[in-house]
Amino acid sequence: MAALHTDRAIAVIGSGAMGAGIAQVAAVAGYTVKLFDTRPEAVAKAMSDIAAALNKLVAKERMSAVDCAASIARVQAALTLNDVAGSALVVEAIVENLDIKRGLFAELEAIVADDCILATNTSSISVTAIAAKLRVPARLVGMHFFNPVPLMALVEVISGLATDPAVAQTVYDTAAAWGKQPVHAKSTPGFIVNRVARPFYAEGWRLLSEQAADAATIDAVMRECGGFRMGPFELMDLIGHDVNFSVTQSVFGAYFNDPRFTPSVLQQEMVNAGFLGRKSGRGFYHYGDDAPGMPQPQAEAAQPKPEFVSYTIEPGAAVGPSHAIGGAVSDALAARLRASGINVSHRKTPEARSHVVGTDDAPAFHCNGAAVYLTDGRSATQRAHDSHHPDTVLFDLALDYASAKRIAVSRADQCSAEAYNAVVGLFQAAGFTVTRLDDVPGMAVMRTVAMLANEAADAVNQGVCSAAGADLAMQKGVNYPRGPLAWADAVGIGQIVAVLSNLAAGYGEDRYRVSPLLRRKHAAGGRFHD
């Protein structure tokens, strides 16, 4: 198939932020756009906003004045719904209500030709359900843009049970012609992004409820250690807790109360209190001209730099070709330590091994009697017990240990202050801000990444999308620093399986069950991407 030709008109129904953004993108791509809303004044405002946005691009020298004028001229107001007749594609961007959307498409079927593609920008409603009442359900497809449309690259192209594959491919190719990065998805609750992203929020709430740290500290760890653009709490403040909570409730209910999507009681309390985030002036943070300063994340006090540290050549949880993060982590950290003037040597023989399936308890580092491990989903206290080494300290996953500004650590309850302080001094000497998390299983970044990879793997396993589509959607739809499945490849699928298995054992909850596809990849020694 191929993209719709620019001599065919595009209609957009709904002139709010999403509708106006879609109209702008299509017009800039060279298509005539017919913009309709039941409120004519809303169409006028949208057209004015589009003109203002494009003129700003001219002022920034990112668009020529000629192209700007031509694009503005291509957006035309449709005075009645009948004015969209003759369009090749109609994109609906109205209220999220199944009955209202069905009513609109029923009206459109009586107006447009049978070869006109009907697309819904729904973010949460089943595409199959929207199409079910149509005379020609095969021509309806989901075309889910992300806000702000002109800036966000992703478009989820969602096929319902009745959607003609040729229709979905035409919309995919058309979105690409508009400069977007489309991905195919099957109509299931949350599609790709709103499903796979749930653990990013859910694990943040879990950490907060278990008092691993305060919200500002968890946000800082996820940003400065995990490489995410925003931490979960500042992101939910931006989205709005009412909106985020509603989406979680919707996905939870649509999956028949699967515990992986359980809403947070703490977030319900935030909504009940009216602490909705930026739009209400208060969420986890305060906003407005008279707001107090932002709370500072926790950081450990300076400790002396140890003179000597050793690390094992094959440390951590190296259990096969798909599970090689241990050595890479130790090498990256050792390089930072050597650069800081610390004498770092190799230790070739692991001191102890655990009986936890899929892990090897050779510490990543030895420092003044402390055994220092990358978290594997057990608490530090449990790992100290399993390895018979009381002075145990864990550190969290980082996107890039060579450049990360912050590192999170946790200390076993049995660990002495002297051993713990030596580890703090070790990481501080390497240039990290050291943040202590209370001893929760899996820490912050590791458990979040493991759960994101698990959910993405399940989406692939269930035919919702491809592995490449899942990763592209999360990078382009929510700006993750790395796709969840690419991250699983980098960390080692065996490590992800071990973390999830240990979380499941520690909590005794089905929430952390391992995706069958992850287990299959691990057993085969495979990867998601070559």
Short mmCIF file of N, CA and C in Angstrom, two decimals, residues 130-262:
data_model
loop_
_atom_site.label_atom_id
_atom_site.label_comp_id
_atom_site.label_asym_id
_atom_site.label_seq_id
_atom_site.Cartn_x
_atom_site.Cartn_y
_atom_site.Cartn_z
N ILE A 130 -16.04 0.57 18.62
CA ILE A 130 -16.47 1.75 17.86
C ILE A 130 -16.97 1.35 16.48
N ALA A 131 -16.28 0.37 15.86
CA ALA A 131 -16.63 -0.03 14.49
C ALA A 131 -17.84 -0.95 14.42
N ALA A 132 -18.21 -1.55 15.54
CA ALA A 132 -19.18 -2.65 15.52
C ALA A 132 -20.52 -2.28 14.91
N LYS A 133 -20.95 -1.04 15.02
CA LYS A 133 -22.27 -0.63 14.53
C LYS A 133 -22.24 -0.08 13.10
N LEU A 134 -21.06 -0.01 12.49
CA LEU A 134 -20.94 0.58 11.17
C LEU A 134 -21.43 -0.37 10.08
N ARG A 135 -21.88 0.20 8.99
CA ARG A 135 -22.27 -0.60 7.83
C ARG A 135 -21.05 -1.24 7.19
N VAL A 136 -19.89 -0.50 7.19
CA VAL A 136 -18.64 -1.03 6.64
C VAL A 136 -17.57 -0.91 7.74
N PRO A 137 -17.58 -1.82 8.70
CA PRO A 137 -16.63 -1.70 9.82
C PRO A 137 -15.18 -1.89 9.41
N ALA A 138 -14.95 -2.50 8.26
CA ALA A 138 -13.57 -2.78 7.83
C ALA A 138 -12.78 -1.51 7.57
N ARG A 139 -13.46 -0.38 7.33
CA ARG A 139 -12.72 0.84 6.99
C ARG A 139 -12.40 1.71 8.19
N LEU A 140 -12.76 1.25 9.39
CA LEU A 140 -12.44 2.05 10.58
C LEU A 140 -11.17 1.53 11.24
N VAL A 141 -10.29 2.46 11.61
CA VAL A 141 -9.00 2.14 12.20
C VAL A 141 -8.67 3.17 13.27
N GLY A 142 -7.88 2.77 14.24
CA GLY A 142 -7.40 3.73 15.22
C GLY A 142 -6.19 4.48 14.70
N MET A 143 -6.16 5.78 14.95
CA MET A 143 -5.01 6.61 14.56
C MET A 143 -4.72 7.49 15.77
N HIS A 144 -3.99 6.91 16.73
CA HIS A 144 -3.81 7.54 18.03
C HIS A 144 -2.56 8.41 18.04
N PHE A 145 -2.76 9.72 18.02
CA PHE A 145 -1.68 10.69 18.13
C PHE A 145 -1.40 11.00 19.60
N PHE A 146 -0.26 11.62 19.85
CA PHE A 146 0.12 11.99 21.21
C PHE A 146 0.29 13.50 21.29
N ASN A 147 -0.03 14.04 22.44
CA ASN A 147 -0.08 15.49 22.64
C ASN A 147 1.25 16.03 23.18
N PRO A 148 1.76 17.13 22.61
CA PRO A 148 1.25 17.93 21.50
C PRO A 148 1.56 17.29 20.15
N VAL A 149 0.56 17.19 19.31
CA VAL A 149 0.66 16.44 18.06
C VAL A 149 1.82 16.92 17.17
N PRO A 150 2.03 18.23 16.98
CA PRO A 150 3.11 18.64 16.08
C PRO A 150 4.50 18.23 16.58
N LEU A 151 4.65 18.02 17.88
CA LEU A 151 5.96 17.71 18.44
C LEU A 151 6.19 16.22 18.70
N MET A 152 5.14 15.48 19.00
CA MET A 152 5.29 14.06 19.35
C MET A 152 5.26 13.21 18.08
N ALA A 153 6.27 12.37 17.92
CA ALA A 153 6.45 11.65 16.65
C ALA A 153 5.53 10.44 16.51
N LEU A 154 5.11 9.85 17.62
CA LEU A 154 4.43 8.56 17.55
C LEU A 154 2.98 8.67 17.09
N VAL A 155 2.58 7.70 16.27
CA VAL A 155 1.16 7.45 15.97
C VAL A 155 0.94 5.95 16.10
N GLU A 156 0.04 5.55 16.99
CA GLU A 156 -0.35 4.15 17.08
C GLU A 156 -1.46 3.90 16.07
N VAL A 157 -1.22 2.99 15.14
CA VAL A 157 -2.22 2.62 14.14
C VAL A 157 -2.86 1.32 14.62
N ILE A 158 -4.12 1.41 15.03
CA ILE A 158 -4.74 0.34 15.79
C ILE A 158 -5.81 -0.36 14.96
N SER A 159 -5.65 -1.65 14.81
CA SER A 159 -6.60 -2.45 14.06
C SER A 159 -7.58 -3.15 15.00
N GLY A 160 -8.87 -2.95 14.75
CA GLY A 160 -9.89 -3.72 15.44
C GLY A 160 -10.07 -5.06 14.76
N LEU A 161 -10.95 -5.88 15.30
CA LEU A 161 -11.15 -7.21 14.73
C LEU A 161 -11.63 -7.13 13.28
N ALA A 162 -12.39 -6.10 12.93
CA ALA A 162 -12.95 -6.00 11.58
C ALA A 162 -12.11 -5.15 10.63
N THR A 163 -11.05 -4.49 11.14
CA THR A 163 -10.29 -3.56 10.30
C THR A 163 -9.60 -4.29 9.15
N ASP A 164 -9.76 -3.77 7.96
CA ASP A 164 -9.09 -4.30 6.78
C ASP A 164 -7.59 -3.99 6.90
N PRO A 165 -6.72 -5.01 6.80
CA PRO A 165 -5.27 -4.74 6.89
C PRO A 165 -4.79 -3.70 5.88
N ALA A 166 -5.42 -3.64 4.71
CA ALA A 166 -5.02 -2.65 3.71
C ALA A 166 -5.34 -1.23 4.20
N VAL A 167 -6.44 -1.08 4.92
CA VAL A 167 -6.79 0.22 5.49
C VAL A 167 -5.76 0.64 6.53
N ALA A 168 -5.40 -0.30 7.41
CA ALA A 168 -4.41 0.00 8.44
C ALA A 168 -3.07 0.38 7.82
N GLN A 169 -2.69 -0.32 6.76
CA GLN A 169 -1.40 -0.01 6.13
C GLN A 169 -1.42 1.34 5.43
N THR A 170 -2.55 1.69 4.81
CA THR A 170 -2.65 3.00 4.18
C THR A 170 -2.52 4.11 5.23
N VAL A 171 -3.17 3.94 6.36
CA VAL A 171 -3.07 4.94 7.43
C VAL A 171 -1.65 4.99 7.98
N TYR A 172 -1.02 3.83 8.13
CA TYR A 172 0.38 3.77 8.57
C TYR A 172 1.27 4.56 7.61
N ASP A 173 1.12 4.30 6.32
CA ASP A 173 1.95 4.98 5.33
C ASP A 173 1.64 6.47 5.27
N THR A 174 0.38 6.82 5.47
CA THR A 174 0.01 8.24 5.46
C THR A 174 0.60 8.97 6.66
N ALA A 175 0.55 8.33 7.83
CA ALA A 175 1.17 8.93 9.01
C ALA A 175 2.66 9.14 8.79
N ALA A 176 3.32 8.18 8.17
CA ALA A 176 4.75 8.33 7.86
C ALA A 176 4.97 9.49 6.90
N ALA A 177 4.07 9.65 5.93
CA ALA A 177 4.18 10.76 4.98
C ALA A 177 3.98 12.10 5.67
N TRP A 178 3.30 12.10 6.79
CA TRP A 178 3.12 13.32 7.58
C TRP A 178 4.31 13.60 8.49
N GLY A 179 5.33 12.79 8.40
CA GLY A 179 6.53 12.99 9.21
C GLY A 179 6.47 12.31 10.56
N LYS A 180 5.50 11.43 10.76
CA LYS A 180 5.36 10.73 12.04
C LYS A 180 6.06 9.37 11.98
N GLN A 181 6.19 8.76 13.16
CA GLN A 181 6.74 7.41 13.24
C GLN A 181 5.62 6.49 13.74
N PRO A 182 4.94 5.84 12.80
CA PRO A 182 3.80 5.01 13.19
C PRO A 182 4.22 3.61 13.63
N VAL A 183 3.36 2.99 14.44
CA VAL A 183 3.53 1.59 14.82
C VAL A 183 2.16 0.92 14.70
N HIS A 184 2.17 -0.34 14.27
CA HIS A 184 0.94 -1.11 14.22
C HIS A 184 0.64 -1.69 15.60
N ALA A 185 -0.63 -1.70 15.96
CA ALA A 185 -1.05 -2.29 17.23
C ALA A 185 -2.42 -2.93 17.06
N LYS A 186 -2.67 -3.93 17.89
CA LYS A 186 -3.98 -4.58 17.92
C LYS A 186 -4.84 -3.88 18.96
N SER A 187 -6.14 -3.80 18.71
CA SER A 187 -7.04 -3.13 19.64
C SER A 187 -7.22 -3.96 20.90
N THR A 188 -6.44 -3.61 21.90
CA THR A 188 -6.52 -4.21 23.24
C THR A 188 -6.43 -3.06 24.24
N PRO A 189 -6.87 -3.25 25.47
CA PRO A 189 -6.88 -2.14 26.43
C PRO A 189 -5.51 -1.47 26.58
N GLY A 190 -5.51 -0.14 26.40
CA GLY A 190 -4.28 0.63 26.53
C GLY A 190 -3.43 0.65 25.29
N PHE A 191 -3.78 -0.16 24.27
CA PHE A 191 -2.98 -0.28 23.05
C PHE A 191 -1.54 -0.62 23.44
N ILE A 192 -0.55 0.17 23.02
CA ILE A 192 0.83 -0.12 23.43
C ILE A 192 1.23 0.78 24.60
N VAL A 193 1.27 2.08 24.36
CA VAL A 193 1.86 3.02 25.33
C VAL A 193 1.13 3.03 26.66
N ASN A 194 -0.20 3.18 26.62
CA ASN A 194 -0.93 3.29 27.88
C ASN A 194 -0.98 1.99 28.66
N ARG A 195 -0.65 0.89 28.00
CA ARG A 195 -0.52 -0.38 28.71
C ARG A 195 0.90 -0.57 29.25
N VAL A 196 1.88 -0.48 28.36
CA VAL A 196 3.26 -0.78 28.75
C VAL A 196 3.79 0.22 29.77
N ALA A 197 3.28 1.45 29.75
CA ALA A 197 3.76 2.48 30.67
C ALA A 197 3.23 2.32 32.09
N ARG A 198 2.22 1.50 32.31
CA ARG A 198 1.62 1.42 33.65
C ARG A 198 2.63 1.10 34.75
N PRO A 199 3.60 0.19 34.54
CA PRO A 199 4.55 -0.10 35.63
C PRO A 199 5.42 1.09 36.03
N PHE A 200 5.64 2.02 35.11
CA PHE A 200 6.46 3.19 35.46
C PHE A 200 5.82 3.95 36.61
N TYR A 201 4.50 4.05 36.57
CA TYR A 201 3.78 4.72 37.65
C TYR A 201 3.56 3.75 38.83
N ALA A 202 3.16 2.52 38.53
CA ALA A 202 2.79 1.58 39.58
C ALA A 202 3.95 1.25 40.50
N GLU A 203 5.15 1.06 39.94
CA GLU A 203 6.29 0.75 40.80
C GLU A 203 6.72 1.97 41.60
N GLY A 204 6.54 3.16 41.02
CA GLY A 204 6.80 4.37 41.80
C GLY A 204 5.89 4.46 43.01
N TRP A 205 4.59 4.18 42.80
CA TRP A 205 3.66 4.19 43.92
C TRP A 205 4.02 3.13 44.95
N ARG A 206 4.45 1.97 44.47
CA ARG A 206 4.82 0.88 45.39
C ARG A 206 6.01 1.29 46.24
N LEU A 207 7.00 1.89 45.62
CA LEU A 207 8.18 2.35 46.35
C LEU A 207 7.79 3.39 47.40
N LEU A 208 6.91 4.31 47.01
CA LEU A 208 6.49 5.34 47.95
C LEU A 208 5.70 4.74 49.11
N SER A 209 4.81 3.81 48.81
CA SER A 209 3.98 3.22 49.86
C SER A 209 4.80 2.39 50.84
N GLU A 210 5.92 1.83 50.36
CA GLU A 210 6.79 1.04 51.23
C GLU A 210 7.89 1.89 51.86
N GLN A 211 7.81 3.19 51.66
CA GLN A 211 8.72 4.15 52.28
C GLN A 211 10.18 3.92 51.87
N ALA A 212 10.36 3.51 50.61
CA ALA A 212 11.73 3.38 50.11
C ALA A 212 12.42 4.73 50.11
N ALA A 213 11.66 5.78 49.80
CA ALA A 213 12.18 7.16 49.79
C ALA A 213 10.98 8.07 49.55
N ASP A 214 11.21 9.38 49.63
CA ASP A 214 10.13 10.31 49.33
C ASP A 214 10.04 10.50 47.81
N ALA A 215 9.00 11.19 47.36
CA ALA A 215 8.75 11.34 45.93
C ALA A 215 9.89 12.05 45.22
N ALA A 216 10.43 13.10 45.82
CA ALA A 216 11.51 13.86 45.18
C ALA A 216 12.75 12.99 44.98
N THR A 217 13.01 12.13 45.95
CA THR A 217 14.19 11.26 45.86
C THR A 217 13.99 10.19 44.80
N ILE A 218 12.81 9.58 44.76
CA ILE A 218 12.54 8.57 43.73
C ILE A 218 12.61 9.20 42.35
N ASP A 219 12.04 10.39 42.19
CA ASP A 219 12.12 11.09 40.91
C ASP A 219 13.57 11.33 40.49
N ALA A 220 14.39 11.76 41.44
CA ALA A 220 15.79 12.05 41.13
C ALA A 220 16.54 10.80 40.72
N VAL A 221 16.27 9.68 41.39
CA VAL A 221 16.92 8.42 41.04
C VAL A 221 16.52 7.99 39.62
N MET A 222 15.25 8.11 39.30
CA MET A 222 14.79 7.68 37.98
C MET A 222 15.36 8.58 36.88
N ARG A 223 15.55 9.86 37.17
CA ARG A 223 16.13 10.78 36.18
C ARG A 223 17.63 10.61 36.06
N GLU A 224 18.32 10.74 37.18
CA GLU A 224 19.77 10.88 37.18
C GLU A 224 20.52 9.55 37.20
N CYS A 225 19.81 8.49 37.51
CA CYS A 225 20.39 7.15 37.47
C CYS A 225 19.78 6.36 36.30
N GLY A 226 18.44 6.41 36.20
CA GLY A 226 17.77 5.65 35.15
C GLY A 226 17.74 6.32 33.79
N GLY A 227 18.00 7.62 33.74
CA GLY A 227 18.03 8.31 32.47
C GLY A 227 16.68 8.72 31.92
N PHE A 228 15.60 8.56 32.71
CA PHE A 228 14.29 9.01 32.26
C PHE A 228 14.22 10.53 32.29
N ARG A 229 13.45 11.09 31.38
CA ARG A 229 13.37 12.55 31.31
C ARG A 229 12.71 13.13 32.55
N MET A 230 11.72 12.41 33.09
CA MET A 230 11.04 12.82 34.32
C MET A 230 10.82 11.59 35.17
N GLY A 231 10.80 11.81 36.50
CA GLY A 231 10.46 10.73 37.40
C GLY A 231 8.95 10.51 37.41
N PRO A 232 8.47 9.43 38.02
CA PRO A 232 7.04 9.12 37.95
C PRO A 232 6.14 10.15 38.61
N PHE A 233 6.59 10.75 39.71
CA PHE A 233 5.71 11.67 40.44
C PHE A 233 5.63 13.04 39.78
N GLU A 234 6.75 13.53 39.28
CA GLU A 234 6.68 14.81 38.55
C GLU A 234 5.93 14.64 37.23
N LEU A 235 6.04 13.45 36.62
CA LEU A 235 5.31 13.21 35.39
C LEU A 235 3.80 13.13 35.66
N MET A 236 3.41 12.45 36.73
CA MET A 236 1.98 12.39 37.07
C MET A 236 1.44 13.75 37.47
N ASP A 237 2.26 14.57 38.12
CA ASP A 237 1.84 15.95 38.39
C ASP A 237 1.58 16.70 37.09
N LEU A 238 2.38 16.45 36.07
CA LEU A 238 2.21 17.12 34.78
C LEU A 238 0.96 16.60 34.07
N ILE A 239 0.77 15.29 34.05
CA ILE A 239 -0.38 14.69 33.38
C ILE A 239 -1.68 15.08 34.07
N GLY A 240 -1.64 15.10 35.40
CA GLY A 240 -2.83 15.27 36.22
C GLY A 240 -3.17 13.94 36.87
N HIS A 241 -3.23 13.92 38.20
CA HIS A 241 -3.47 12.65 38.90
C HIS A 241 -4.86 12.10 38.60
N ASP A 242 -5.82 12.97 38.34
CA ASP A 242 -7.15 12.48 38.00
C ASP A 242 -7.12 11.74 36.66
N VAL A 243 -6.40 12.28 35.69
CA VAL A 243 -6.30 11.65 34.38
C VAL A 243 -5.52 10.35 34.47
N ASN A 244 -4.37 10.38 35.14
CA ASN A 244 -3.54 9.19 35.26
C ASN A 244 -4.25 8.08 36.01
N PHE A 245 -4.94 8.44 37.09
CA PHE A 245 -5.67 7.46 37.89
C PHE A 245 -6.81 6.86 37.07
N SER A 246 -7.49 7.70 36.29
CA SER A 246 -8.58 7.22 35.46
C SER A 246 -8.10 6.22 34.42
N VAL A 247 -6.96 6.50 33.79
CA VAL A 247 -6.41 5.57 32.79
C VAL A 247 -6.05 4.25 33.45
N THR A 248 -5.42 4.32 34.62
CA THR A 248 -5.06 3.08 35.32
C THR A 248 -6.30 2.28 35.68
N GLN A 249 -7.32 2.95 36.18
CA GLN A 249 -8.57 2.26 36.50
C GLN A 249 -9.17 1.61 35.25
N SER A 250 -9.13 2.32 34.14
CA SER A 250 -9.69 1.82 32.89
C SER A 250 -8.97 0.56 32.44
N VAL A 251 -7.63 0.59 32.44
CA VAL A 251 -6.85 -0.57 32.01
C VAL A 251 -7.05 -1.73 32.99
N PHE A 252 -7.05 -1.44 34.28
CA PHE A 252 -7.27 -2.46 35.31
C PHE A 252 -8.61 -3.17 35.09
N GLY A 253 -9.66 -2.40 34.89
CA GLY A 253 -10.97 -2.99 34.68
C GLY A 253 -11.05 -3.75 33.37
N ALA A 254 -10.45 -3.20 32.32
CA ALA A 254 -10.51 -3.84 31.01
C ALA A 254 -9.79 -5.18 30.98
N TYR A 255 -8.78 -5.32 31.83
CA TYR A 255 -8.07 -6.60 31.95
C TYR A 255 -8.61 -7.45 33.10
N PHE A 256 -9.85 -7.18 33.47
CA PHE A 256 -10.56 -7.98 34.48
C PHE A 256 -9.77 -8.07 35.78
N ASN A 257 -9.29 -6.90 36.22
CA ASN A 257 -8.62 -6.74 37.51
C ASN A 257 -7.32 -7.54 37.63
N ASP A 258 -6.58 -7.61 36.54
CA ASP A 258 -5.24 -8.21 36.59
C ASP A 258 -4.40 -7.42 37.59
N PRO A 259 -3.78 -8.09 38.57
CA PRO A 259 -3.03 -7.36 39.61
C PRO A 259 -1.87 -6.54 39.09
N ARG A 260 -1.41 -6.81 37.87
CA ARG A 260 -0.32 -6.00 37.32
C ARG A 260 -0.74 -4.55 37.15
N PHE A 261 -2.05 -4.31 37.03
CA PHE A 261 -2.54 -2.96 36.76
C PHE A 261 -3.30 -2.36 37.94
N THR A 262 -3.13 -2.92 39.12
CA THR A 262 -3.89 -2.46 40.29
C THR A 262 -3.63 -0.97 40.55
#
